[in-house]
Amino acid sequence: MHNTRYVVIFVTVLTVVVALLLSLLATGLQPIHQRNEAIYNKKAVLAAIESSLNQEAANMSEDQVQSIFDEDIQQVVVDYRGNIIEGVRSEDVDMAKERKKPVEQRQFPVYIYEGESGDKIYIVSVRGSGLWDEIWGNIALQSDFNTIAGASFDHKGETPGLGAEIKDNPKFSEQFEGKELYDGDTYTSVDVVKNGARGPHEVDGISGATITGNGVADMLEQGIQYYEPYFETIKKSN
Amino acid sequence: MAETTVKKPEVKEREPLFGPKEKRLITDPLNDNNPITVQVLGICSALAVTTLVYPSVVMSIAVVFVIAFSSLFTSLLRKSIPKQVRMIVQLVIIATLVTVVELVLKALNYEVYKQLSVFIGLIITNCIVMGRLEAFSMANKPWRSFLDGIGNGLGYGAILIIVAVFRELFGKGTLFAGSPLAWQIIGPSSEYMLDTTSISWLGWYQNNNLMVLSAAAMFVIGLLIWAHRSWNPKLVDVS
């Protein structure tokens, strides 16, 4: 048996050594982590407009992603009234933090993609709750602000093979292409349903992932609505 | 003249670096003393990560790394670790290595990191790691402990991958989904190698959603234990 003094010294030294080692590693790798994260988030935005880019976002190189962002994408941040907030880039908005603020103080990022055809596509970010943790997505809208041009989803901790399919299975997000947000003049959003989707306001859910599916539907219904005032101002200015 | 027997200086035979004993350290956990099917340890993560093969492979590599190096470090420190706090010290070593794995994976492959992050953190709670530290590294030399760690990590990983192959193939009809190697084996569209809509005698086949749930992992592991025991006579209880 070692005496208490030895135990205390041993544990203290061990803790200090380990803490030093880990913090060195963490700070050393931080620039790489941040760059990886930024590219990952940008790829998620591009994944929503894959059909317009004619290329899978997942297979793009870092440079490709960056060049699309530099050349074809305009970043606009708006508030809940639809006014543009100056001096902020969409890619710097942390949706997880925004979600915790009251709506009046939130910043809503918009990415405006203008391809070779000249048609603008508006990509908005939404965030909600899945079964275990947060889920989020980027929804691309045609310039009529009604037709969905594409969508991409991600999640923090949904079950692999079930809820995680919203991200892993491209067939789920592909369904959103061409769906419509408005039924006439009323905002209906797009619902995730069981037993076969019909019409322009429904997509098929994933079997075994009902709660994640409901989470996606709620997230879309609430999340896109925050952007309505902004869309109205653009419609008026046209 | 009295013959004096000159005592030969005792040449201590050097133990080979990788002799039969060392080999057993690696092969034993793969078969006769498998951590999952024989010792029934590490079941929780085996149930959780095995829905897909690719994450299971990454998970196995991470676990091999963590067990091997935590065994090595524990063994190096084994004489100076105070007995009263040995478990806490072992946990600190394991947790440090797991954090290292997490940070490095985050820098090397962010997408896999995203896919696995929760499970990587949970290696800390994997009973196999601590079991080996307590049972082996605290009483053995560093090199052997290191090999024992690798062996047990591989034994765990092998079962993980076998279970994941079953679950992914019968649950989703794919293999290695999510990786660049993705194969689509069987399913109801022309993208799959075996298209159940065009091969008439396969029309009845549907991917079994139960296989995606953790309950299926329990069945598969149960069947594996059964198969393993009937195949390996050493494992049959004589009592």
XYZ file of C-alpha atoms in Angstrom:
477
model
C 0.000 0.000 0.000
C 1.273 3.412 -0.889
C 0.816 6.219 1.568
C -1.674 8.984 1.005
C 0.957 11.532 0.144
C 2.235 9.374 -2.705
C -1.283 8.803 -4.001
C -2.056 12.511 -4.046
C 1.203 13.360 -5.804
C 0.777 10.538 -8.345
C -2.746 11.550 -9.235
C -1.853 15.245 -9.467
C 1.114 14.603 -11.749
C -0.911 12.236 -13.925
C -3.742 14.732 -14.269
C -1.434 17.601 -15.150
C 0.460 15.548 -17.730
C -2.711 14.279 -19.347
C -4.364 17.705 -19.340
C -1.302 19.294 -20.893
C -1.051 16.612 -23.547
C -4.697 16.805 -24.555
C -4.877 20.577 -24.611
C -1.742 20.725 -26.754
C -3.245 18.239 -29.189
C -6.596 20.016 -29.219
C -5.106 23.460 -29.870
C -2.678 22.030 -32.404
C -5.450 20.402 -34.404
C -7.981 23.200 -33.985
C -7.262 25.008 -37.284
C -7.738 21.722 -39.171
C -10.932 20.986 -37.235
C -12.348 24.409 -38.032
C -11.508 24.139 -41.709
C -13.020 20.647 -41.884
C -16.161 21.862 -40.183
C -16.536 24.873 -42.473
C -16.155 22.717 -45.584
C -18.554 20.138 -44.164
C -21.204 22.814 -43.570
C -20.689 24.303 -46.996
C -21.040 20.885 -48.588
C -24.341 20.501 -46.755
C -25.553 23.761 -48.319
C -24.428 22.634 -51.772
C -26.076 19.239 -51.264
C -29.425 21.040 -51.339
C -28.773 22.288 -54.885
C -27.071 19.160 -56.208
C -29.551 18.841 -59.064
C -28.673 22.346 -60.275
C -24.959 21.745 -59.894
C -25.111 18.376 -61.681
C -22.611 17.027 -59.203
C -22.732 15.272 -55.875
C -21.638 17.575 -53.082
C -20.086 14.682 -51.163
C -17.598 14.028 -53.961
C -16.470 17.621 -54.346
C -12.997 18.656 -53.374
C -12.339 21.446 -50.896
C -11.275 23.786 -53.677
C -14.393 23.131 -55.723
C -16.622 23.857 -52.747
C -14.730 27.027 -51.996
C -14.810 28.265 -55.577
C -18.580 27.757 -55.884
C -18.993 29.689 -52.657
C -16.722 32.480 -53.822
C -18.119 32.855 -57.316
C -21.742 31.743 -57.487
C -23.105 32.216 -53.996
C -24.194 35.380 -52.299
C -24.669 35.243 -48.552
C -27.388 37.261 -46.888
C -28.441 37.223 -43.248
C -31.934 38.419 -42.383
C -33.952 38.971 -39.221
C -37.490 37.752 -38.489
C -38.981 40.863 -40.131
C -37.119 40.154 -43.347
C -34.624 43.016 -42.998
C -31.091 42.299 -44.095
C -28.536 42.351 -41.276
C -25.378 43.988 -42.565
C -21.873 42.799 -41.833
C -22.641 39.131 -41.170
C -21.953 36.224 -43.469
C -24.359 33.291 -43.557
C -21.568 30.785 -43.054
C -20.711 32.421 -39.710
C -24.228 32.038 -38.325
C -24.400 29.188 -35.847
C -27.927 27.808 -36.157
C -27.624 25.893 -32.893
C -27.069 29.125 -30.970
C -29.692 31.031 -32.937
C -32.294 28.450 -32.056
C -31.877 29.171 -28.356
C -32.466 32.925 -28.766
C -35.920 34.505 -28.827
C -37.187 34.833 -32.397
C -36.815 38.643 -32.367
C -33.048 38.367 -31.919
C -32.354 35.480 -34.260
C -30.314 35.710 -37.425
C -31.496 33.694 -40.385
C -28.905 32.763 -43.011
C -29.769 32.731 -46.713
C -27.511 31.555 -49.511
C -28.435 32.841 -52.947
C -27.082 30.687 -55.747
C -27.011 32.105 -59.211
C -26.015 29.499 -61.752
C -25.211 29.783 -65.413
C -28.881 29.850 -66.363
C -29.318 33.079 -64.411
C -32.141 31.685 -62.252
C -31.647 32.404 -58.601
C -32.043 29.654 -56.040
C -32.527 30.630 -52.400
C -31.156 28.217 -49.832
C -32.426 28.627 -46.291
C -31.314 26.824 -43.135
C -33.725 25.177 -40.731
C -33.202 23.419 -37.429
C -35.422 21.264 -35.239
C -35.573 18.232 -32.992
C -35.398 14.587 -34.002
C -35.822 11.615 -31.710
C -32.578 11.825 -29.745
C -31.135 15.208 -30.514
C -31.182 18.100 -32.915
C -31.711 17.737 -36.639
C -31.112 20.410 -39.236
C -31.254 20.969 -42.932
C -30.810 23.283 -45.872
C -33.786 23.812 -48.155
C -33.318 25.243 -51.641
C -36.256 27.187 -53.072
C -36.897 28.338 -56.621
C -37.307 32.067 -57.077
C -41.108 31.690 -56.818
C -40.483 30.862 -53.138
C -42.932 27.996 -53.459
C -41.244 25.146 -55.293
C -38.504 23.266 -53.472
C -35.404 22.815 -55.619
C -33.703 20.423 -53.249
C -32.999 19.643 -49.632
C -30.279 18.181 -47.481
C -30.556 17.033 -43.890
C -28.229 16.210 -41.071
C -28.562 15.180 -37.450
C -26.614 14.965 -34.262
C -27.535 11.572 -32.903
C -30.342 9.810 -34.771
C -30.229 6.012 -34.918
C -28.049 4.728 -37.769
C -30.186 2.863 -40.273
C -33.390 4.491 -38.999
C -33.540 8.221 -38.243
C -30.047 8.738 -39.597
C -31.419 7.814 -43.028
C -32.622 11.419 -43.429
C -28.963 12.116 -44.115
C -27.561 8.766 -45.246
C -30.251 7.810 -47.737
C -30.301 10.233 -50.671
C -33.742 8.895 -51.642
C -35.281 10.645 -48.670
C -34.007 14.128 -49.449
C -34.490 13.671 -53.200
C -38.230 13.366 -52.623
C -38.442 17.026 -51.672
C -37.440 18.233 -55.104
C -40.454 19.770 -56.825
C -42.656 19.761 -53.725
C -44.556 22.951 -52.971
C -44.876 25.006 -49.813
C -48.113 26.821 -50.610
C -51.529 25.427 -51.368
C -52.929 28.372 -53.267
C -52.177 31.190 -50.878
C -52.056 29.228 -47.635
C -48.746 28.025 -46.256
C -48.965 24.251 -45.873
C -45.297 23.230 -45.881
C -44.355 19.647 -46.728
C -45.411 16.811 -44.454
C -43.620 13.506 -43.905
C -46.267 10.778 -44.021
C -46.779 7.031 -43.731
C -48.585 4.819 -46.245
C -47.564 6.565 -49.425
C -47.154 10.250 -50.165
C -49.659 11.948 -52.462
C -49.606 15.378 -53.993
C -47.153 18.240 -53.788
C -47.206 18.617 -49.994
C -46.229 15.143 -48.847
C -43.144 12.946 -48.884
C -42.709 9.354 -47.717
C -41.305 8.852 -44.252
C -38.760 6.224 -43.264
C -40.146 3.067 -41.686
C -38.956 2.770 -38.124
C -38.200 6.464 -37.897
C -41.603 8.045 -37.359
C -40.463 10.521 -34.727
C -37.501 11.714 -36.781
C -39.865 12.080 -39.745
C -42.297 14.142 -37.679
C -39.325 16.196 -36.517
C -38.381 16.919 -40.127
C -41.956 17.957 -40.936
C -42.173 20.276 -37.908
C -38.747 21.711 -38.623
C -39.740 22.570 -42.199
C -43.095 24.022 -41.244
C -41.660 26.348 -38.600
C -38.233 26.952 -40.064
C -39.203 28.078 -43.551
C -41.970 30.290 -42.224
C -39.418 32.517 -40.479
C -38.144 33.492 -43.904
C -41.569 34.485 -45.268
C -41.171 38.242 -44.552
C -37.860 38.231 -46.414
C -39.389 36.437 -49.381
C -42.235 38.981 -49.421
C -39.803 41.904 -49.609
C -38.016 40.294 -52.545
C -41.285 39.535 -54.319
C -42.344 43.166 -53.908
C -39.056 44.550 -55.175
C -39.288 42.452 -58.332
C 44.837 -32.247 -9.435
C 41.487 -31.606 -8.162
C 39.289 -30.696 -10.839
C 37.496 -27.595 -10.105
C 34.279 -27.331 -11.761
C 34.156 -23.995 -13.213
C 30.713 -22.724 -12.897
C 29.560 -21.706 -16.217
C 28.059 -18.262 -16.163
C 24.410 -18.880 -16.452
C 23.304 -17.664 -19.788
C 19.747 -16.643 -19.415
C 18.009 -17.569 -22.560
C 16.539 -14.420 -24.016
C 12.888 -14.648 -24.520
C 11.987 -14.274 -28.140
C 10.253 -11.054 -29.051
C 7.459 -12.910 -30.724
C 7.455 -16.528 -29.561
C 4.601 -18.999 -29.216
C 3.457 -17.350 -25.981
C 3.159 -14.015 -27.673
C 1.355 -15.580 -30.579
C -1.174 -17.063 -28.204
C -1.815 -13.612 -26.777
C -3.021 -12.551 -30.191
C -4.864 -15.701 -31.281
C -6.505 -16.638 -28.007
C -8.955 -13.729 -27.930
C -9.850 -14.394 -31.545
C -11.208 -17.821 -30.765
C -10.930 -19.649 -27.435
C -11.235 -16.568 -25.300
C -13.151 -14.145 -27.450
C -14.214 -11.110 -25.453
C -17.708 -11.017 -26.951
C -18.756 -14.588 -27.654
C -16.954 -16.266 -24.744
C -16.525 -13.628 -22.062
C -19.682 -11.793 -23.140
C -18.138 -8.373 -22.574
C -18.549 -5.225 -24.649
C -22.042 -6.234 -25.660
C -23.566 -2.752 -25.450
C -21.420 -1.263 -28.181
C -21.709 -4.445 -30.223
C -25.475 -3.950 -30.201
C -25.281 -0.251 -30.990
C -22.728 0.266 -33.763
C -23.302 -2.857 -35.832
C -26.107 -1.558 -38.066
C -23.574 -0.764 -40.790
C -20.253 -2.395 -41.657
C -18.233 0.742 -42.315
C -18.708 2.411 -38.919
C -18.049 -0.984 -37.312
C -14.693 -1.212 -39.080
C -13.672 2.281 -37.960
C -14.930 1.489 -34.467
C -12.874 -1.733 -34.401
C -9.715 0.100 -35.430
C -10.320 2.719 -32.742
C -10.882 0.042 -30.100
C -7.745 -1.896 -31.108
C -5.762 1.329 -30.783
C -7.261 2.233 -27.426
C -6.887 -1.229 -25.845
C -3.369 -1.741 -27.161
C -2.000 1.578 -25.987
C -3.867 1.761 -22.699
C -2.512 -1.737 -21.943
C 0.976 -0.560 -22.847
C 0.851 2.552 -20.678
C -0.817 0.801 -17.750
C 1.807 -1.901 -17.894
C 4.623 0.656 -17.988
C 3.176 2.363 -14.936
C 2.028 -0.821 -13.199
C 4.638 -0.672 -10.430
C 4.066 2.952 -9.594
C 0.275 3.036 -9.781
C -1.049 3.220 -6.189
C -3.364 0.282 -5.621
C -6.006 2.409 -3.926
C -6.674 4.448 -7.054
C -5.638 2.005 -9.769
C -9.059 1.931 -11.444
C -9.256 5.698 -11.605
C -5.772 5.812 -13.103
C -6.748 3.179 -15.688
C -9.826 5.193 -16.563
C -7.767 8.353 -16.990
C -5.448 6.516 -19.386
C -8.354 5.087 -21.380
C -10.201 8.403 -21.505
C -7.080 10.213 -22.666
C -6.539 7.772 -25.514
C -10.188 7.929 -26.533
C -9.987 11.718 -26.663
C -6.840 11.427 -28.776
C -8.666 9.109 -31.196
C -11.579 11.517 -31.347
C -9.413 14.568 -32.028
C -7.308 12.816 -34.644
C -10.326 11.343 -36.424
C -11.923 14.790 -36.464
C -8.862 16.138 -38.251
C -8.361 13.192 -40.626
C -11.867 12.313 -41.727
C -14.537 14.704 -40.556
C -17.393 12.805 -42.148
C -16.636 9.528 -40.380
C -16.094 11.481 -37.197
C -19.579 12.940 -37.557
C -21.007 9.495 -38.126
C -19.287 7.900 -35.144
C -18.677 10.641 -32.623
C -21.041 9.324 -29.959
C -19.743 5.784 -30.216
C -16.074 6.765 -30.146
C -16.654 8.515 -26.842
C -18.354 5.395 -25.548
C -15.199 3.285 -25.962
C -14.356 4.605 -22.497
C -17.201 2.543 -21.080
C -16.276 -0.598 -23.004
C -15.737 -3.224 -20.316
C -13.227 -5.140 -22.446
C -10.697 -2.322 -22.195
C -10.808 -2.028 -18.450
C -11.105 -5.775 -18.056
C -7.803 -6.305 -19.863
C -6.063 -3.582 -17.879
C -7.174 -5.081 -14.572
C -6.674 -8.712 -15.520
C -3.542 -8.538 -17.627
C -1.611 -5.278 -17.871
C -1.376 -4.710 -14.137
C 0.573 -7.966 -13.848
C 2.498 -8.286 -17.112
C 5.339 -6.665 -18.989
C 4.624 -3.847 -21.463
C 5.267 -5.720 -24.731
C 3.031 -8.633 -23.778
C 0.333 -6.301 -22.505
C 0.462 -4.440 -25.784
C 0.019 -7.682 -27.752
C -2.745 -8.813 -25.445
C -4.471 -5.502 -26.094
C -4.181 -5.910 -29.852
C -5.475 -9.483 -29.627
C -8.506 -8.534 -27.604
C -9.216 -5.535 -29.790
C -9.124 -7.771 -32.862
C -11.312 -10.384 -31.186
C -13.863 -7.705 -30.441
C -13.563 -6.155 -33.895
C -13.956 -9.488 -35.688
C -17.294 -10.176 -34.015
C -18.400 -6.589 -34.555
C -17.764 -6.852 -38.277
C -19.381 -10.302 -38.612
C -22.520 -9.054 -36.869
C -22.523 -5.850 -38.947
C -22.250 -7.814 -42.218
C -25.342 -9.850 -41.298
C -27.292 -6.851 -40.147
C -26.459 -4.583 -43.050
C -26.924 -7.261 -45.702
C -30.291 -8.463 -44.450
C -31.445 -5.124 -43.071
C -30.492 -2.775 -45.882
C -29.255 -5.029 -48.669
C -25.967 -3.162 -48.844
C -22.398 -3.558 -47.599
C -19.996 -0.780 -46.606
C -22.709 1.842 -47.144
C -21.442 5.345 -46.441
C -17.887 4.560 -47.528
C -16.299 4.856 -50.976
C -16.530 1.054 -51.231
C -20.329 0.956 -50.936
C -21.916 -2.145 -52.470
C -25.602 -2.508 -53.125
C -26.280 -6.215 -52.970
C -29.966 -6.958 -52.829
C -33.015 -4.756 -53.042
C -36.044 -3.710 -55.050
C -34.438 -1.554 -57.722
C -32.004 -1.875 -60.591
C -29.250 -0.203 -58.570
C -28.761 -3.423 -56.639
C -26.745 -6.424 -57.842
C -29.677 -8.707 -57.088
C -32.756 -6.835 -58.189
C -35.767 -8.410 -56.481
C -38.192 -6.812 -58.928
C -36.610 -8.334 -62.035
C -35.540 -11.765 -60.733
C -38.895 -13.492 -60.498
C -38.027 -16.205 -57.970
C -36.667 -13.544 -55.599
C -39.805 -11.445 -55.689
C -40.799 -12.524 -52.179
C -37.612 -11.102 -50.674
C -37.719 -7.923 -48.672
C -35.096 -6.320 -46.525
C -35.822 -7.114 -42.913
C -36.247 -3.917 -40.940
C -35.848 -5.811 -37.695
C -32.176 -6.292 -38.558
C -31.632 -2.556 -38.310
C -32.882 -2.485 -34.714
C -30.591 -3.361 -31.819
C -32.775 -6.325 -30.918
C -31.555 -8.066 -34.065
C -27.954 -7.608 -32.950
C -28.818 -9.560 -29.828
C -30.251 -12.422 -31.892
C -27.255 -12.427 -34.211
C -24.776 -12.402 -31.330
C -26.761 -15.161 -29.610
C -26.613 -17.291 -32.740
C -22.909 -16.541 -33.102
C -22.234 -17.681 -29.543
C -24.149 -20.881 -30.247
C -22.292 -21.511 -33.495
C -18.960 -20.715 -31.889
C -19.574 -23.106 -29.011
C -20.691 -26.012 -31.124
C -17.764 -25.509 -33.483
C -15.092 -25.187 -30.793
C -15.122 -28.232 -28.451
C -12.961 -26.428 -25.884
C -15.819 -24.126 -25.073
C -18.299 -26.845 -24.138
C -18.933 -26.817 -20.415
C -18.052 -30.229 -19.012
C -19.461 -29.611 -15.581
